[in-house]
XYZ file of C-alpha atoms in Angstrom:
687
model
C -48.176 151.310 24.723
C -51.101 152.893 22.852
C -49.628 155.132 20.176
C -52.914 157.009 19.940
C -52.243 158.530 23.378
C -49.835 161.392 23.432
C -47.795 162.143 26.565
C -46.073 165.354 27.127
C -42.327 165.556 27.436
C -42.351 165.967 31.163
C -44.366 162.799 31.695
C -42.181 160.815 29.321
C -39.069 162.010 31.138
C -40.494 161.012 34.508
C -41.593 157.600 33.207
C -38.085 156.944 31.865
C -36.609 157.873 35.219
C -38.986 155.535 37.028
C -38.038 152.731 34.653
C -34.298 153.216 35.273
C -34.818 153.486 39.018
C -36.800 150.248 38.957
C -34.008 148.434 37.118
C -31.429 149.712 39.591
C -33.649 148.692 42.499
C -34.008 145.193 41.023
C -30.228 144.905 40.765
C -29.726 146.244 44.257
C -32.361 143.898 45.627
C -30.510 140.953 44.003
C -27.279 142.117 45.618
C -28.999 142.387 48.985
C -30.604 138.987 48.527
C -27.434 137.124 47.440
C -24.813 139.238 49.109
C -22.889 139.179 45.883
C -22.174 141.975 43.585
C -21.370 139.506 40.796
C -24.014 136.872 40.370
C -23.409 136.006 36.753
C -21.009 136.611 33.948
C -23.268 139.495 32.878
C -22.441 141.305 36.093
C -18.659 140.986 35.632
C -17.450 138.225 33.376
C -13.814 138.416 34.485
C -14.580 138.461 38.184
C -17.313 135.830 37.830
C -15.161 133.219 36.061
C -12.110 133.926 38.198
C -14.161 133.518 41.371
C -15.770 130.372 40.017
C -12.332 128.877 39.315
C -11.208 129.631 42.847
C -14.386 128.193 44.320
C -14.110 125.034 42.217
C -10.525 124.412 43.390
C -11.582 125.010 46.956
C -14.384 122.492 46.497
C -11.968 119.924 45.037
C -9.584 120.360 47.942
C -12.435 120.052 50.401
C -13.346 116.729 48.803
C -9.724 115.542 49.314
C -9.939 116.461 52.991
C -12.477 113.708 53.528
C -10.091 111.062 52.199
C -7.274 112.494 54.296
C -9.449 112.376 57.374
C -10.251 108.720 56.717
C -6.530 108.076 56.265
C -5.909 109.586 59.706
C -8.503 107.228 61.156
C -6.826 104.260 59.467
C -3.481 105.183 61.044
C -5.096 105.747 64.427
C -6.714 102.312 64.241
C -3.326 100.750 63.411
C -1.620 102.731 66.157
C -4.194 101.600 68.722
C -3.564 97.973 67.716
C 0.174 98.543 67.725
C 0.204 99.896 71.265
C -1.752 96.930 72.594
C 0.375 94.549 70.537
C 3.437 95.869 72.340
C 1.661 95.268 75.629
C 0.981 91.675 74.545
C 4.629 91.099 73.681
C 5.603 92.632 77.008
C 3.361 90.083 78.707
C 4.969 87.297 76.666
C 8.405 88.606 77.682
C 7.456 88.554 81.356
C 6.257 84.965 80.958
C 9.499 83.907 79.269
C 11.568 85.697 81.908
C 9.752 83.765 84.583
C 10.305 80.449 82.801
C 13.967 81.330 82.221
C 14.559 82.144 85.869
C 12.895 78.914 86.971
C 14.996 76.763 84.648
C 18.203 78.714 85.311
C 17.579 78.320 89.034
C 17.382 74.531 88.660
C 20.019 71.904 88.025
C 19.390 71.139 84.332
C 20.286 73.307 81.355
C 19.452 70.878 78.558
C 18.475 67.267 77.885
C 20.045 65.856 74.710
C 18.844 62.680 72.980
C 20.975 62.893 69.807
C 24.198 64.358 68.450
C 22.619 67.540 67.097
C 20.909 68.353 70.383
C 24.106 67.668 72.342
C 26.260 69.885 70.115
C 23.656 72.657 70.238
C 23.452 72.448 74.036
C 27.232 72.619 74.461
C 27.455 75.584 72.078
C 24.581 77.557 73.601
C 25.481 76.850 77.251
C 26.519 79.953 79.189
C 28.509 80.339 82.386
C 26.325 79.613 85.403
C 23.946 77.305 83.540
C 23.155 73.849 84.827
C 23.828 70.303 83.687
C 23.774 69.040 80.120
C 21.990 65.716 80.462
C 22.425 62.904 77.918
C 19.232 60.894 77.971
C 20.022 58.255 75.318
C 23.009 56.540 73.719
C 24.559 58.833 71.100
C 26.853 57.823 68.256
C 29.114 60.832 67.671
C 31.070 59.265 64.809
C 34.163 61.445 64.290
C 32.519 64.608 65.658
C 34.311 66.018 68.685
C 32.842 67.732 71.724
C 34.548 70.931 72.846
C 33.495 71.695 76.402
C 33.414 75.208 77.804
C 34.771 76.069 81.240
C 32.577 74.760 84.079
C 30.378 72.646 81.803
C 29.092 69.409 83.277
C 28.081 66.588 80.945
C 26.104 63.869 82.718
C 24.028 60.826 81.938
C 20.348 60.715 82.749
C 20.881 58.384 85.702
C 23.017 61.089 87.353
C 19.750 63.024 87.615
C 17.046 60.457 88.251
C 18.914 57.315 89.285
C 18.321 55.355 86.071
C 19.922 51.920 86.064
C 21.774 52.234 82.741
C 24.434 54.786 81.869
C 24.055 56.641 78.586
C 26.871 55.905 76.133
C 28.846 58.290 73.926
C 30.511 56.439 71.067
C 33.331 57.927 68.977
C 35.108 56.422 65.976
C 37.941 58.500 64.524
C 39.611 57.596 61.248
C 43.168 58.704 60.693
C 42.491 59.429 57.014
C 39.791 61.927 57.969
C 41.278 63.473 61.103
C 44.781 64.573 61.928
C 43.541 65.588 65.380
C 41.564 62.752 66.891
C 40.419 64.312 70.174
C 36.886 63.201 70.937
C 36.234 65.353 74.019
C 38.286 68.523 74.493
C 37.988 69.906 78.007
C 38.033 73.457 79.237
C 38.487 74.052 82.962
C 36.451 72.637 85.814
C 34.512 70.172 83.650
C 32.670 67.124 84.926
C 31.719 63.935 83.099
C 29.381 61.837 85.211
C 27.353 58.625 84.910
C 28.434 58.066 81.327
C 29.926 55.329 79.198
C 32.506 56.704 76.785
C 33.672 54.368 74.027
C 36.449 55.501 71.704
C 38.049 53.741 68.758
C 40.424 54.720 65.978
C 42.187 53.137 63.032
C 45.230 55.295 63.755
C 48.143 52.902 63.983
C 51.435 54.326 62.784
C 51.107 58.107 62.575
C 53.961 59.374 64.710
C 53.668 62.509 66.833
C 49.899 62.443 66.520
C 47.802 61.604 69.546
C 44.277 60.294 69.224
C 42.528 60.806 72.551
C 39.101 60.008 73.894
C 39.475 62.918 76.356
C 41.997 65.761 76.113
C 42.402 67.764 79.308
C 44.637 70.735 78.524
C 45.662 72.415 81.762
C 42.276 72.418 83.470
C 40.620 70.374 86.191
C 38.464 67.491 85.015
C 36.240 65.441 87.292
C 35.090 61.975 86.284
C 32.252 60.519 88.337
C 30.843 57.056 87.666
C 32.440 56.904 84.226
C 33.085 53.795 82.133
C 35.836 54.589 79.636
C 36.798 52.132 76.898
C 39.350 52.606 74.128
C 40.128 50.453 71.141
C 41.896 50.531 67.806
C 40.661 48.881 64.635
C 44.103 48.740 63.001
C 46.918 46.781 64.604
C 49.644 48.755 62.880
C 53.231 47.609 62.583
C 53.883 47.355 66.314
C 56.502 49.197 68.286
C 57.084 52.455 66.406
C 57.778 54.660 69.427
C 54.772 56.975 69.039
C 51.955 57.636 71.513
C 48.935 56.829 69.415
C 45.723 56.400 71.358
C 44.843 57.557 74.875
C 41.775 57.300 77.011
C 42.661 60.552 78.780
C 45.540 62.780 77.730
C 46.306 65.184 80.570
C 48.722 68.009 79.762
C 50.037 71.399 80.859
C 49.623 70.770 84.576
C 46.049 69.509 84.290
C 44.209 67.747 87.110
C 41.946 64.715 86.919
C 39.752 63.909 89.927
C 37.962 60.565 90.060
C 34.913 60.072 92.241
C 32.194 57.449 92.413
C 32.738 54.106 90.691
C 34.863 54.251 87.562
C 35.833 51.546 85.098
C 38.608 52.040 82.543
C 38.920 49.408 79.862
C 41.463 48.871 77.088
C 40.348 46.639 74.240
C 43.193 47.455 71.889
C 44.939 45.105 69.573
C 48.691 45.053 69.085
C 49.424 48.766 69.247
C 52.458 50.244 70.922
C 52.022 53.237 73.210
C 48.332 53.059 73.962
C 47.418 54.404 77.407
C 44.216 54.600 79.386
C 45.573 57.650 81.197
C 48.589 59.527 79.876
C 50.046 62.537 81.650
C 52.355 64.890 79.837
C 54.728 64.962 82.825
C 54.746 64.765 86.631
C 53.224 68.273 86.924
C 49.923 66.678 85.866
C 47.906 65.036 88.600
C 45.377 62.245 88.969
C 43.429 62.006 92.226
C 41.126 59.146 93.169
C 38.982 60.714 95.864
C 38.013 59.167 99.166
C 35.049 56.846 98.867
C 35.600 56.370 95.146
C 36.805 53.318 93.274
C 38.723 52.593 90.102
C 38.620 49.319 88.199
C 41.030 48.925 85.307
C 40.711 46.153 82.740
C 43.410 45.784 80.124
C 42.951 43.182 77.404
C 45.241 44.595 74.741
C 48.977 44.685 74.149
C 51.707 47.337 74.158
C 49.748 49.379 76.696
C 50.133 51.745 79.593
C 47.296 51.887 82.072
C 48.627 55.072 83.674
C 51.633 56.807 82.216
C 53.601 59.587 83.921
C 52.082 62.264 86.176
C 51.579 62.444 89.911
C 48.888 59.902 90.774
C 47.272 59.819 94.211
C 44.785 57.088 95.043
C 42.893 57.735 98.272
C 40.568 54.786 97.663
C 40.715 51.247 96.320
C 42.169 50.456 92.911
C 41.636 47.151 91.120
C 43.809 46.434 88.072
C 43.182 43.402 85.872
C 46.076 43.589 83.413
C 45.702 40.341 81.567
C 47.750 41.350 78.554
C 51.341 41.217 77.474
C 53.860 43.904 76.646
C 52.306 46.173 79.256
C 53.832 48.775 81.529
C 50.900 48.974 83.891
C 51.950 52.043 85.867
C 55.035 53.838 84.615
C 57.191 56.932 84.375
C 55.415 58.784 87.160
C 54.729 59.176 90.862
C 52.164 56.846 92.442
C 50.756 56.958 95.969
C 48.222 54.361 97.163
C 46.327 55.168 100.362
C 43.581 52.619 99.793
C 43.832 48.980 98.794
C 45.620 48.069 95.571
C 44.716 44.791 93.870
C 46.651 43.792 90.745
C 46.269 40.739 88.556
C 48.937 40.359 85.887
C 48.555 37.123 83.999
C 50.484 37.232 80.723
C 54.034 37.627 79.529
C 56.493 40.501 79.401
C 54.886 43.111 81.586
C 55.998 45.542 84.294
C 53.692 46.592 87.083
C 55.745 49.673 87.989
C 58.382 50.956 85.580
C 60.619 53.993 86.021
C 58.385 55.231 88.833
C 58.295 56.458 92.401
C 55.740 54.443 94.362
C 54.386 54.909 97.902
C 52.064 52.232 99.293
C 50.254 53.378 102.438
C 47.371 50.893 102.354
C 47.233 47.205 101.568
C 48.472 45.908 98.243
C 47.835 42.492 96.744
C 49.768 41.615 93.585
C 49.449 38.392 91.598
C 52.110 37.998 88.924
C 51.815 35.072 86.509
C 53.098 34.234 83.074
C 56.796 34.747 82.386
C 59.349 37.507 81.888
C 57.364 39.836 84.141
C 58.607 42.391 86.660
C 56.860 44.091 89.554
C 59.300 46.948 90.169
C 61.457 47.940 87.220
C 63.936 50.789 87.746
C 61.583 52.222 90.366
C 61.805 53.464 93.929
C 59.176 51.939 96.222
C 58.280 52.837 99.796
C 55.898 50.556 101.682
C 54.179 52.134 104.709
C 51.351 49.581 104.919
C 51.408 45.967 103.820
C 52.118 44.333 100.503
C 51.389 40.723 99.610
C 53.019 39.463 96.445
C 52.484 36.180 94.623
C 54.914 35.336 91.827
C 54.535 32.133 89.883
C 55.269 30.810 86.443
C 58.330 31.764 84.447
C 61.178 29.666 83.164
C 64.922 29.487 83.582
C 65.565 31.837 80.684
C 62.709 34.281 81.286
C 61.820 34.310 85.002
C 59.442 36.600 86.853
C 61.165 39.090 89.166
C 60.323 41.322 92.106
C 63.101 43.821 91.418
C 64.632 44.648 88.039
C 67.241 47.139 86.874
C 68.264 49.419 89.786
C 65.002 49.055 91.670
C 64.909 50.084 95.332
C 62.311 48.669 97.733
C 62.069 50.155 101.243
C 59.839 48.589 103.892
C 59.107 51.294 106.478
C 58.932 50.695 110.210
C 55.686 48.964 111.085
C 55.096 47.919 107.465
C 55.344 44.410 106.125
C 56.080 42.554 102.904
C 54.949 38.989 102.247
C 56.328 37.013 99.292
C 54.299 33.897 98.510
C 54.777 30.985 96.116
C 58.148 32.112 94.911
C 59.119 29.311 92.549
C 62.388 28.313 91.018
C 62.061 30.811 88.218
C 60.531 33.619 90.229
C 63.361 35.696 91.579
C 63.345 38.344 94.276
C 66.160 40.096 92.480
C 68.515 39.146 89.702
C 70.969 42.051 89.750
C 73.428 43.447 92.298
C 72.204 47.029 91.818
C 68.712 46.220 93.186
C 68.103 46.989 96.857
C 65.671 46.022 99.589
C 65.876 48.314 102.626
C 64.215 47.215 105.856
C 63.744 49.976 108.406
C 63.711 49.246 112.107
C 60.410 47.644 113.042
C 59.667 46.477 109.498
C 58.579 42.908 108.820
C 59.283 40.718 105.832
C 58.352 37.139 105.165
C 59.039 34.708 102.373
C 57.784 31.298 101.337
C 60.717 29.593 99.624
C 59.741 26.428 97.863
C 63.252 25.816 96.551
C 66.747 27.174 96.688
C 66.362 29.291 93.561
C 65.705 32.536 95.435
C 68.329 34.994 94.265
C 70.281 37.841 95.919
C 68.438 39.780 98.653
C 69.969 42.931 100.117
C 69.133 44.436 103.488
C 69.695 47.962 104.785
C 69.053 47.400 108.514
C 69.273 44.844 111.233
C 67.169 43.891 114.271
C 64.283 43.314 111.856
C 61.778 40.517 112.336
C 61.026 38.344 109.355
C 57.662 36.634 109.324
C 55.673 34.333 107.120
C 52.453 32.340 107.366
C 52.490 30.000 110.343
C 51.777 26.907 108.270
C 54.408 27.703 105.662
C 58.109 26.971 105.654
C 60.088 29.830 107.172
C 63.322 30.653 105.423
C 65.472 32.907 107.541
C 66.996 35.625 105.427
C 70.208 35.162 107.372
C 70.912 31.891 105.556
C 70.079 33.201 102.093
C 73.235 33.084 99.992
C 75.036 36.392 99.477
C 73.070 38.109 102.268
C 74.688 41.391 103.209
C 73.756 43.385 106.281
C 74.273 47.171 106.227
C 74.201 48.954 109.595
C 71.270 50.137 111.708
C 68.336 52.302 110.616
C 68.373 55.591 112.617
C 65.212 56.333 114.610
C 65.469 60.034 113.709
C 65.176 59.201 110.017
C 62.054 57.160 110.721
C 60.450 59.962 112.715
C 61.240 62.428 109.912
C 59.640 60.133 107.350
C 56.467 59.828 109.425
C 56.213 63.617 109.825
C 56.548 64.112 106.079
C 53.880 61.474 105.517
C 51.430 63.204 107.872
C 52.043 66.526 106.106
C 51.557 64.953 102.704
C 48.250 63.355 103.650
C 47.022 66.627 105.169
C 47.977 68.540 102.016
C 46.117 66.098 99.779
C 42.945 66.118 101.798
C 40.189 63.656 101.132
C 38.061 65.529 98.596
C 34.347 65.041 98.934
C 33.242 62.315 96.579
C 30.550 63.694 94.257
C 27.141 62.092 94.411
C 24.384 61.838 91.854
C 21.261 63.943 92.204
C 19.123 60.791 92.078
C 15.971 62.903 92.222
C 13.328 62.390 89.544
C 11.710 65.674 90.586
C 14.666 67.586 89.142
C 13.931 66.295 85.646
C 10.184 66.592 86.177
C 10.496 70.247 87.219
C 12.709 70.958 84.217
C 10.219 69.350 81.825
C 7.331 71.141 83.542
C 9.052 74.502 83.116
C 9.672 73.815 79.434
C 6.031 72.755 79.202
C 4.950 76.305 80.003
C 5.314 77.101 76.315
C 1.533 76.586 76.194
C 1.069 79.889 78.041
C 3.434 81.591 75.631
C 1.612 80.028 72.659
C -1.761 81.324 73.878
C -0.369 84.856 74.252
C 0.926 84.775 70.664
C -2.415 83.474 69.396
C -4.199 86.400 71.057
C -1.531 88.716 69.682
C -2.272 87.551 66.128
C -6.007 88.039 66.661
C -5.386 91.578 67.903
C -3.329 92.345 64.800
C -6.076 90.973 62.536
C -8.687 93.162 64.240
C -6.739 96.408 63.733
C -8.231 97.226 60.306
C -10.241 100.335 59.285
C -12.537 100.293 56.259
C -10.806 97.209 54.913
C -7.246 98.522 55.313
C -5.025 96.869 57.951
C -1.622 98.493 58.117
C -0.511 95.839 60.661
C -1.076 93.019 58.177
C 0.863 94.560 55.309
C -1.985 96.690 53.873
C -1.119 100.059 52.286
C -2.902 103.436 52.496
C -2.809 105.704 49.405
C -3.801 109.390 49.575
C -3.880 112.321 47.083
C -2.914 115.783 48.288
C -3.772 117.979 45.277
C -6.772 118.480 42.982
C -4.770 117.467 39.909
C -3.929 114.087 41.528
C -0.255 114.646 40.887
C 0.933 114.736 44.499
C 0.304 111.333 46.092
C 1.330 109.882 49.433
C 1.470 106.214 50.411
C 1.588 104.807 53.937
C 3.232 101.391 53.678
C 1.924 98.845 56.124
C 3.952 95.999 57.619
C 2.907 92.484 58.480
C 3.713 92.232 62.187
C 1.929 88.966 62.844
C 3.891 86.740 65.210
C 5.570 84.511 62.645
C 6.558 87.466 60.452
C 8.455 89.152 63.288
C 10.304 85.979 64.248
C 7.959 84.533 66.868
C 6.980 80.934 66.154
C 4.407 79.801 68.647
C 4.810 76.188 67.493
C 8.585 76.115 68.018
C 9.685 73.291 70.294
C 11.639 74.129 73.430
C 14.373 71.643 74.212
C 16.569 73.511 76.663
C 17.176 76.761 78.470
C 18.980 78.135 75.431
C 15.822 77.757 73.339
C 13.907 79.763 75.936
C 16.612 82.427 75.932
C 16.396 82.587 72.143
C 12.646 83.205 72.471
C 13.366 86.050 74.878
C 15.905 87.502 72.446
C 13.387 87.155 69.609
C 10.777 88.930 71.711
C 13.120 91.820 72.355
C 13.856 92.087 68.634
C 10.133 91.901 67.863
C 9.352 94.696 70.320
C 12.083 96.773 68.689
C 10.439 96.113 65.309
C 7.053 97.227 66.639
C 8.514 100.374 68.157
C 10.241 101.214 64.896
C 7.015 100.700 62.966
C 5.103 102.797 65.502
C 7.609 105.598 64.992
C 7.152 105.307 61.227
C 3.366 105.436 61.603
C 3.726 108.506 63.824
C 5.763 110.238 61.142
C 3.154 109.401 58.503
C 0.392 110.610 60.810
C 2.180 113.936 61.235
C 2.642 114.312 57.482
C -1.023 113.656 56.731
C -2.171 115.888 59.586
C 0.033 118.689 58.285
C -1.407 118.288 54.784
C -4.942 118.399 56.191
C -4.199 121.638 57.987
C -2.563 123.048 54.869
C -5.459 122.003 52.618
C -8.005 123.510 54.983
C -6.065 126.763 55.076
C -5.604 126.819 51.297
C -9.308 126.152 50.775
C -10.132 129.083 53.026
C -7.748 131.264 51.058
C -9.392 130.254 47.784
C -12.908 130.855 49.097
C -11.855 134.206 50.481
C -10.338 135.123 47.132
C -13.546 134.148 45.352
C -15.598 136.171 47.827
C -13.383 139.174 47.323
C -14.241 139.047 43.642
C -18.022 138.545 43.986
C -19.293 139.630 47.374
C -20.941 143.044 47.654
C -20.638 145.723 50.330
C -23.988 145.263 52.036
C -23.825 148.654 53.687
C -23.272 150.289 50.353
C -26.018 148.228 48.707
C -28.456 149.108 51.486
C -27.655 152.814 51.128
C -28.092 152.577 47.403
C -31.406 150.842 47.834
C -32.683 153.537 50.202
C -31.486 156.161 47.783
C -33.257 154.434 44.918
C -36.433 154.243 46.968
C -36.216 157.992 47.598
C -35.542 158.711 43.961
C -38.411 156.437 42.997
C -40.770 158.378 45.303
C -39.533 161.654 43.936
C -39.979 160.418 40.378
C -43.522 159.373 41.173
C -44.242 162.782 42.706
C -42.667 164.485 39.684
C -44.795 162.392 37.340
C -47.826 163.330 39.375
C -46.966 167.025 38.959
C -46.368 166.574 35.282
C -49.732 164.952 34.864
C -51.543 167.887 36.580
C -51.210 170.049 33.443
C -53.235 167.475 31.580
C -55.769 167.302 34.324
C -56.424 171.113 34.195
C -58.626 170.586 31.142
C -61.134 168.837 33.363
C -61.859 172.100 35.093
C -63.571 173.338 31.916
C -66.273 170.816 32.347
């Protein structure tokens, strides 16, 4: 401003007003341009810094929202993989179910080639499952087999017709086992096409029974079984204890024999050993029609069959070439097929303390010395019986009847005694009896006069012998005593009872082997479907590996870490879980050996699906938490921004009105200045 120019008071006042109006207009224009009434600390320091603080926090929270949003995407990626993973396991489960149904619908449950596989198969077998097949010889040592009800243990040739029977070998030591049962049966068990070899060193432990097979009250079927028992310790001899048995049948148990069976005793001098021992006559042994039983006894102090009710519908061959043997004793015996007995050593009884019915043909060869065929037994012959007795000496002869034995030859039946030597007696005691019913036939070849007392219970009986042999009429035998006639009514009653007995027994259908290689092939083919299952698990693992998002895979054990506040004090971590196949109990390389293994896979799949569902639920909870925090953070950010705006934003209507007012005032000030300047301009009128 030029100080040499003097303005009047009115002009100076108007200029000052214009200056103030201009400043106010500049401020109002800034408000209109920014929308804020506080644009700097100069405008309102308190409001400015408070609003800035709110805006900064809102900005920080907004930055956290991005990380939270990415966290949501990570969970969604994992959840998408998890859903499809469950679908994959569902597909695997359907595959296993199909395999299970195919195997369960077949004949084979398991094929065992060693002890561990056999024990596992027996333990895992369930009611309704198929056969447990033994494919190779197995040495069980002193490990017992405890069969469940309805289990069937068979050799491989039962299935496919193999020529050789698989062998189970047991060796029990008394020092290690007080209970030497090798096979303990449940009910309705079958052992088929097997060789069972049992040995023990148990010799003198009284009241302890070592048994190859223990059948406790159930029904046991043996089909094509070779059973051998032995002892490795001779012991002290006759100590009165039952020590080793091939089969111990107790509590009313039943044993049914079908097919071709061979029982063999290899024992050394051991009293009380028995191939078959029944607890009492309530226990039953049945040799079914069409079956066969061969018995070989090479030991001493033995029973081949002891006690019980024993019914043989088919042929029985007994080769008892050992001494001190009660071949068949203390029970009931009925032979409907042929009976062939060879007894070739000293001091043995074929039947002792027994009730014997012979309906078929019996051939008995008795050699050695001091032997007896019927000892304190009651024998009824309905068929034919041919007996050869030879050997013996004056002091220890062989005898047909010993100690209150009673032999009855039924009407139509016949008895032939051949080669009865000087020291082979028919009977050597007055309390023995031979009863001949009407129509019975009996013949004798007497080589010398040493035949001892023969007692008859009927008359009008024909006595026959071979045509080319010397006939000795019983009427001239010394001390012959005739006792009345045999009543026809008694004979008819006996025949009726016999017919009823045979009808009650029935024939039983002899079991047959499968003899079908396709059965085993189908079983192996079904187990071979584990390749399909393996491929599904491989694709499952690939799906899990592909379920990552920005390098984080919650399905492979990766973790997601998020911060919820601007001070980084409130953190949240989503823990991942490795749900690859092996980690959730699914081993795609696991070998399947039987139906139980497949069932275990199915159980593992169900557990794995449960694990996935649990993890999915956990992910859903985490998703909800993060989503809630996102919504909260967005809302809080809006609140902060609104608070900042409340402190700084201007009322645009008010600012606009102020600006218009300032414009008016500015125009008025200009007009006023113009009026004020007119007094100075009046001087110009003088010129």
